[in-house]
Tab-separated table of C-alpha atoms in Angstrom:
chain	number	residue	atom	x	y	z
A	1	MET	CA	90.306	102.926	88.420
A	2	HIS	CA	92.878	103.150	85.630
A	3	GLY	CA	91.466	104.431	82.356
A	4	ALA	CA	88.432	105.817	84.097
A	5	GLU	CA	87.767	109.549	84.637
A	6	PRO	CA	90.418	110.580	87.220
A	7	ASN	CA	88.954	111.267	90.637
A	8	LYS	CA	89.905	114.961	91.437
A	9	ASP	CA	89.360	114.302	95.135
A	10	PHE	CA	91.697	111.241	95.214
A	11	ARG	CA	94.063	111.651	98.039
A	12	SER	CA	97.303	109.802	98.549
A	13	GLY	CA	100.341	109.966	100.807
A	14	PHE	CA	102.777	108.243	103.100
A	15	VAL	CA	102.112	107.601	106.756
A	16	THR	CA	104.672	106.139	109.250
A	17	VAL	CA	103.617	104.273	112.402
A	18	VAL	CA	106.139	104.678	115.262
A	19	GLY	CA	106.095	103.589	118.914
A	20	ARG	CA	107.924	101.532	121.455
A	21	PRO	CA	108.402	97.807	120.756
A	22	ASN	CA	105.091	95.993	121.378
A	23	ALA	CA	102.871	99.098	121.105
A	24	GLY	CA	100.695	97.152	118.617
A	25	LYS	CA	101.767	98.701	115.330
A	26	SER	CA	101.653	95.521	113.260
A	27	THR	CA	98.326	94.540	114.741
A	28	LEU	CA	96.884	97.992	113.788
A	29	LEU	CA	98.127	97.810	110.196
A	30	ASN	CA	96.730	94.248	109.685
A	31	GLN	CA	93.485	95.615	111.087
A	32	LEU	CA	93.439	98.609	108.730
A	33	LEU	CA	94.340	96.494	105.692
A	34	GLY	CA	91.762	93.854	106.597
A	35	GLN	CA	94.314	91.031	106.160
A	36	LYS	CA	97.507	89.610	107.678
A	37	ILE	CA	100.585	91.152	106.071
A	38	LEU	CA	102.731	91.794	109.131
A	39	ILE	CA	103.824	89.225	111.678
A	40	MET	CA	102.593	89.643	115.231
A	41	SER	CA	104.097	88.454	118.501
A	42	ASP	CA	103.915	89.293	122.133
A	43	LYS	CA	107.611	89.682	122.074
A	44	PRO	CA	109.157	93.156	121.544
A	45	GLN	CA	111.159	94.084	118.459
A	46	THR	CA	109.356	91.712	116.177
A	47	THR	CA	109.411	94.002	113.168
A	48	ARG	CA	112.937	94.433	111.759
A	49	ASN	CA	112.473	95.951	108.262
A	50	LYS	CA	110.638	99.038	107.074
A	51	ILE	CA	107.646	97.553	105.240
A	52	HIS	CA	105.192	99.453	102.982
A	53	CYS	CA	101.593	98.422	103.474
A	54	ILE	CA	99.149	99.808	100.997
A	55	LEU	CA	95.509	100.634	101.583
A	56	THR	CA	93.459	101.746	98.572
A	57	GLU	CA	89.905	102.919	98.640
A	58	GLU	CA	87.654	105.146	96.518
A	59	ARG	CA	88.721	108.167	98.521
A	60	GLY	CA	92.435	107.549	98.051
A	61	GLN	CA	95.542	105.459	98.754
A	62	ILE	CA	97.551	105.459	101.971
A	63	VAL	CA	101.029	103.927	101.959
A	64	PHE	CA	101.831	102.959	105.551
A	65	LEU	CA	105.381	102.363	106.746
A	66	ASP	CA	105.475	99.754	109.490
A	67	THR	CA	108.754	100.522	111.280
A	68	PRO	CA	110.720	98.558	113.868
A	69	GLY	CA	109.926	99.645	117.418
A	70	ILE	CA	112.176	102.473	118.678
A	71	HIS	CA	114.420	101.235	121.484
A	72	LYS	CA	117.953	101.471	122.770
A	73	PRO	CA	120.002	99.254	120.435
A	74	LYS	CA	122.272	96.505	121.753
A	75	HIS	CA	123.855	95.305	118.507
A	76	LYS	CA	124.256	96.293	114.841
A	77	LEU	CA	120.890	94.776	113.892
A	78	GLY	CA	119.294	96.961	116.674
A	79	GLU	CA	121.052	100.059	115.350
A	80	PHE	CA	119.792	99.370	111.819
A	81	MET	CA	116.255	98.907	113.193
A	82	VAL	CA	116.193	102.173	115.148
A	83	ASP	CA	117.885	104.186	112.354
A	84	SER	CA	115.275	102.804	109.988
A	85	ALA	CA	112.386	103.957	112.238
A	86	LEU	CA	113.780	107.449	112.925
A	87	GLU	CA	114.641	108.054	109.245
A	88	SER	CA	110.992	107.495	108.333
A	89	LEU	CA	109.807	110.469	110.359
A	90	ARG	CA	111.172	112.891	107.730
A	91	GLU	CA	110.035	110.955	104.675
A	92	VAL	CA	106.269	111.019	105.207
A	93	ASP	CA	103.177	113.196	105.098
A	94	LEU	CA	101.917	112.139	108.510
A	95	ILE	CA	103.180	110.305	111.622
A	96	LEU	CA	101.094	107.982	113.757
A	97	TYR	CA	102.643	107.761	117.199
A	98	MET	CA	101.289	104.705	118.996
A	99	VAL	CA	101.344	104.283	122.758
A	100	ASP	CA	100.421	101.214	124.765
A	101	THR	CA	98.099	102.632	127.454
A	102	THR	CA	98.656	99.616	129.681
A	103	ALA	CA	102.398	100.305	129.932
A	104	ASP	CA	104.022	102.936	132.187
A	105	PHE	CA	105.372	106.137	130.703
A	106	GLY	CA	109.132	105.807	130.738
A	107	ALA	CA	112.471	106.634	129.065
A	108	GLY	CA	111.308	104.951	125.881
A	109	GLU	CA	108.379	107.364	125.392
A	110	GLU	CA	110.616	110.328	126.288
A	111	TYR	CA	113.092	109.281	123.614
A	112	ILE	CA	110.403	109.059	120.896
A	113	LEU	CA	108.868	112.368	121.900
A	114	GLU	CA	112.262	114.087	121.689
A	115	ASN	CA	112.644	112.800	118.144
A	116	LEU	CA	109.126	113.759	117.186
A	117	LYS	CA	109.698	117.311	118.400
A	118	GLN	CA	112.650	117.632	115.969
A	119	VAL	CA	110.503	117.093	112.863
A	120	LYS	CA	107.827	119.318	111.325
A	121	THR	CA	105.746	116.422	110.110
A	122	PRO	CA	102.182	116.486	111.565
A	123	CYS	CA	101.585	113.780	114.166
A	124	ILE	CA	98.543	111.913	115.455
A	125	LEU	CA	98.775	110.220	118.863
A	126	LEU	CA	97.118	106.816	119.053
A	127	LEU	CA	96.357	105.574	122.542
A	128	ASN	CA	96.113	101.846	122.036
A	129	LYS	CA	94.612	98.998	124.005
A	130	ILE	CA	91.699	101.089	125.384
A	131	ASP	CA	89.730	97.839	125.666
A	132	LEU	CA	92.000	97.013	128.573
A	133	ILE	CA	91.936	100.224	130.688
A	134	GLU	CA	89.516	102.281	132.775
A	135	LYS	CA	88.040	105.453	131.289
A	136	ASP	CA	89.518	107.629	134.038
A	137	LYS	CA	93.051	106.456	133.186
A	138	LEU	CA	92.403	107.200	129.456
A	139	LEU	CA	91.190	110.775	130.202
A	140	LYS	CA	94.282	111.337	132.363
A	141	LEU	CA	96.625	110.068	129.577
A	142	ILE	CA	94.937	112.336	127.028
A	143	LYS	CA	95.499	115.340	129.365
A	144	ASP	CA	99.147	114.364	130.132
A	145	TYR	CA	100.134	113.722	126.497
A	146	SER	CA	98.495	116.951	125.355
A	147	ALA	CA	100.834	118.862	127.585
A	148	LEU	CA	103.931	117.160	126.054
A	149	LYS	CA	103.406	117.944	122.352
A	150	ASP	CA	100.999	119.672	120.041
A	151	PHE	CA	99.372	116.696	118.313
A	152	LEU	CA	97.249	117.035	115.228
A	153	ALA	CA	94.723	114.728	116.989
A	154	ILE	CA	94.623	112.251	119.833
A	155	ILE	CA	92.640	109.165	119.044
A	156	PRO	CA	91.987	106.320	121.549
A	157	ILE	CA	91.902	102.952	119.696
A	158	SER	CA	92.023	99.253	120.029
A	159	ALA	CA	94.195	97.744	117.300
A	160	LYS	CA	93.032	94.290	118.398
A	161	THR	CA	89.215	94.868	118.108
A	162	GLY	CA	89.360	97.650	115.537
A	163	GLU	CA	87.613	100.157	117.784
A	164	ASN	CA	87.785	103.738	116.334
A	165	LYS	CA	89.430	102.363	113.164
A	166	ASP	CA	86.960	104.275	110.872
A	167	GLU	CA	87.439	107.530	112.787
A	168	LEU	CA	91.222	107.171	112.453
A	169	LEU	CA	91.081	106.548	108.665
A	170	LYS	CA	88.749	109.599	108.269
A	171	VAL	CA	91.390	111.864	109.937
A	172	ILE	CA	94.269	110.323	107.975
A	173	PHE	CA	92.559	110.708	104.595
A	174	LYS	CA	91.640	114.347	105.457
A	175	GLU	CA	95.310	115.026	106.093
A	176	MET	CA	96.543	113.452	102.832
A	177	PRO	CA	97.296	115.757	99.892
A	178	GLN	CA	95.532	115.207	96.544
A	179	GLY	CA	97.765	112.935	94.584
A	180	PRO	CA	98.281	109.911	92.321
A	181	MET	CA	97.893	106.209	92.928
A	182	TYR	CA	101.437	105.066	93.791
A	183	TYR	CA	100.717	101.356	93.603
A	184	PRO	CA	98.210	99.226	91.628
A	185	GLU	CA	94.915	99.160	93.565
A	186	ASP	CA	95.118	95.378	94.263
A	187	GLU	CA	98.626	95.584	95.848
A	188	VAL	CA	98.782	95.472	99.643
A	189	THR	CA	102.559	95.522	100.241
A	190	ASP	CA	105.726	96.402	98.424
A	191	GLN	CA	107.462	93.299	99.711
A	192	PRO	CA	107.913	90.214	97.553
A	193	GLU	CA	106.055	87.028	98.559
A	194	ARG	CA	109.367	85.453	99.574
A	195	PHE	CA	109.893	88.092	102.238
A	196	ILE	CA	106.359	87.549	103.668
A	197	MET	CA	106.882	83.778	103.636
A	198	ALA	CA	110.175	84.158	105.588
A	199	GLU	CA	108.402	86.464	108.064
A	200	LEU	CA	105.578	83.973	108.623
A	201	VAL	CA	108.180	81.243	109.483
A	202	ARG	CA	109.908	83.695	111.852
A	203	GLU	CA	106.629	84.553	113.485
A	204	LYS	CA	106.097	80.877	114.407
A	205	VAL	CA	109.562	80.632	115.883
A	206	LEU	CA	108.782	83.742	117.991
A	207	GLN	CA	105.548	82.240	119.188
A	208	LEU	CA	107.049	78.841	120.090
A	209	THR	CA	110.352	79.798	121.735
A	210	ARG	CA	111.481	82.164	124.470
A	211	ASP	CA	114.264	84.085	126.090
A	212	GLU	CA	117.123	84.979	123.665
A	213	VAL	CA	116.228	82.539	120.905
A	214	PRO	CA	113.543	84.643	119.150
A	215	HIS	CA	115.812	87.591	118.617
A	216	SER	CA	118.761	85.513	117.473
A	217	ILE	CA	117.101	84.111	114.410
A	218	ALA	CA	116.834	85.131	110.764
A	219	VAL	CA	114.864	83.316	108.199
A	220	VAL	CA	115.719	83.199	104.494
A	221	VAL	CA	113.566	81.602	101.805
A	222	GLU	CA	116.097	79.872	99.569
A	223	SER	CA	113.844	78.472	96.793
A	224	VAL	CA	110.222	78.473	95.631
A	225	GLU	CA	109.265	75.862	93.032
A	226	GLU	CA	105.826	75.642	91.487
A	227	LYS	CA	104.837	71.990	90.880
A	228	LYS	CA	101.656	70.794	89.202
A	229	THR	CA	99.572	70.444	92.388
A	230	LEU	CA	101.562	72.431	94.964
A	231	ILE	CA	104.235	74.967	95.662
A	232	LYS	CA	107.469	73.721	97.196
A	233	VAL	CA	109.174	76.211	99.544
A	234	ARG	CA	112.538	75.660	101.120
A	235	ALA	CA	113.524	77.989	104.004
A	236	LEU	CA	116.582	78.318	106.205
A	237	ILE	CA	116.347	79.356	109.869
A	238	VAL	CA	119.646	80.921	110.962
A	239	VAL	CA	120.631	80.994	114.687
A	240	GLU	CA	123.705	82.279	116.522
A	241	ARG	CA	124.569	79.259	118.745
A	242	ASP	CA	124.471	75.451	118.620
A	243	SER	CA	122.232	75.408	121.748
A	244	GLN	CA	119.661	77.564	119.884
A	245	LYS	CA	119.731	75.117	117.005
A	246	GLY	CA	118.912	72.311	119.401
A	247	ILE	CA	115.998	74.230	120.893
A	248	ILE	CA	114.474	75.119	117.523
A	249	ILE	CA	114.755	71.509	116.246
A	250	GLY	CA	113.282	70.133	119.558
A	251	GLN	CA	113.176	66.606	120.753
A	252	GLY	CA	113.107	64.303	117.804
A	253	GLY	CA	112.520	67.245	115.561
A	254	SER	CA	109.147	67.934	117.215
A	255	LEU	CA	109.402	71.800	117.544
A	256	LEU	CA	110.682	72.288	113.992
A	257	LYS	CA	107.820	70.134	112.767
A	258	GLU	CA	105.293	72.303	114.679
A	259	ILE	CA	106.923	75.563	113.309
A	260	GLY	CA	106.560	74.139	109.833
A	261	ARG	CA	102.994	73.003	110.316
A	262	LEU	CA	101.794	76.436	111.545
A	263	ALA	CA	103.858	78.431	108.939
A	264	ARG	CA	102.611	76.212	106.125
A	265	GLN	CA	98.943	77.077	106.973
A	266	ASP	CA	99.634	80.816	106.767
A	267	ILE	CA	101.779	80.484	103.548
A	268	GLU	CA	98.925	78.504	101.959
A	269	THR	CA	96.536	81.299	102.808
A	270	LEU	CA	98.991	83.879	101.441
A	271	LEU	CA	99.620	81.958	98.112
A	272	GLY	CA	96.109	80.476	97.766
A	273	SER	CA	97.701	77.063	96.989
A	274	LYS	CA	98.781	73.815	98.637
A	275	VAL	CA	102.314	74.169	99.995
A	276	PHE	CA	105.155	71.759	100.805
A	277	LEU	CA	107.419	73.571	103.289
A	278	GLU	CA	110.936	72.282	104.008
A	279	LEU	CA	112.783	73.841	106.991
A	280	PHE	CA	116.483	73.684	107.769
A	281	VAL	CA	118.404	75.170	110.694
A	282	LYS	CA	121.972	76.572	110.364
A	283	VAL	CA	124.314	78.207	112.954
A	284	GLU	CA	126.030	81.447	111.957
A	285	LYS	CA	127.880	82.779	115.033
A	286	ASP	CA	127.097	86.339	116.078
A	287	TRP	CA	125.407	87.182	112.771
A	288	ARG	CA	123.547	90.205	114.278
A	289	ASN	CA	126.794	92.081	114.624
A	290	ARG	CA	128.293	91.217	111.208
A	291	GLY	CA	127.670	93.507	108.212
A	292	ARG	CA	127.935	90.764	105.662
A	293	SER	CA	125.376	88.586	107.394
A	294	LEU	CA	123.042	91.432	107.938
A	295	ARG	CA	123.091	92.209	104.189
A	296	GLU	CA	122.760	88.525	103.328
A	297	PHE	CA	119.649	88.136	105.423
A	298	GLY	CA	117.967	91.280	104.057
A	299	TYR	CA	118.982	93.946	106.594
A	300	SER	CA	121.013	96.954	105.385
A	301	ASP	CA	124.193	97.789	107.101
A	302	ARG	CA	125.658	101.251	107.141
A	303	SER	CA	129.169	100.452	108.053
């Protein structure tokens, strides 16, 4: 597109996706981008950083912000995650508020709606997981939510199957102002490959462990070396307690091996190359409440 006659109808802008943990935000963005950029898990609070995902088409460019789920924080990392999500409401041209239609309306939705009412940014309500509910329930939800806030549009979708994806993109592009291309057209995220690799390792830990373990880990890619026939990646999994280290390593190193096997497959797809992945586990007590550790592992800390 560069060097060609500029497209006067080219639209561009920033869109944030908010919702309770597990509403399906990352699944939707992977669906809209047509490839896996964001990690997915059935565990809440999977997304920790604000990540820019970029969709470029003939009609324009949308920069999506995938934000951490909005929830009541229990530690410093949680506070950073919620601040990060709420801050994004004022920085964008449009808000997509995503609701899981299979979950009951509760304090979490009330909290988000209160915050949405405090900003002037136009907002589209996305009622997700319509492939799992009855039509009568969907019609009732549309009626109930319409009474709570004046939404620009209410669009029932299935992030998993892609149902109504084209309709959603049509409405988003219509709302975007005419503007420039902010990122090169072949770029799909503003995050370096190292960040995505670390996230892919973290996704596998989330999938293969349970209870407190998933939320107590951070993953740091320490080195990436390009050899002749492959890329050597060394990554560190940080946990808060010795018992968690034991769980992640597994009997005879079996779980760590499986985490590495699954993560390596995704990293090879990402890099388009053969990968040798080395994983190490380290205990750093109570890292989620320590500013220095949060900064070191890629999370900002305001204190």
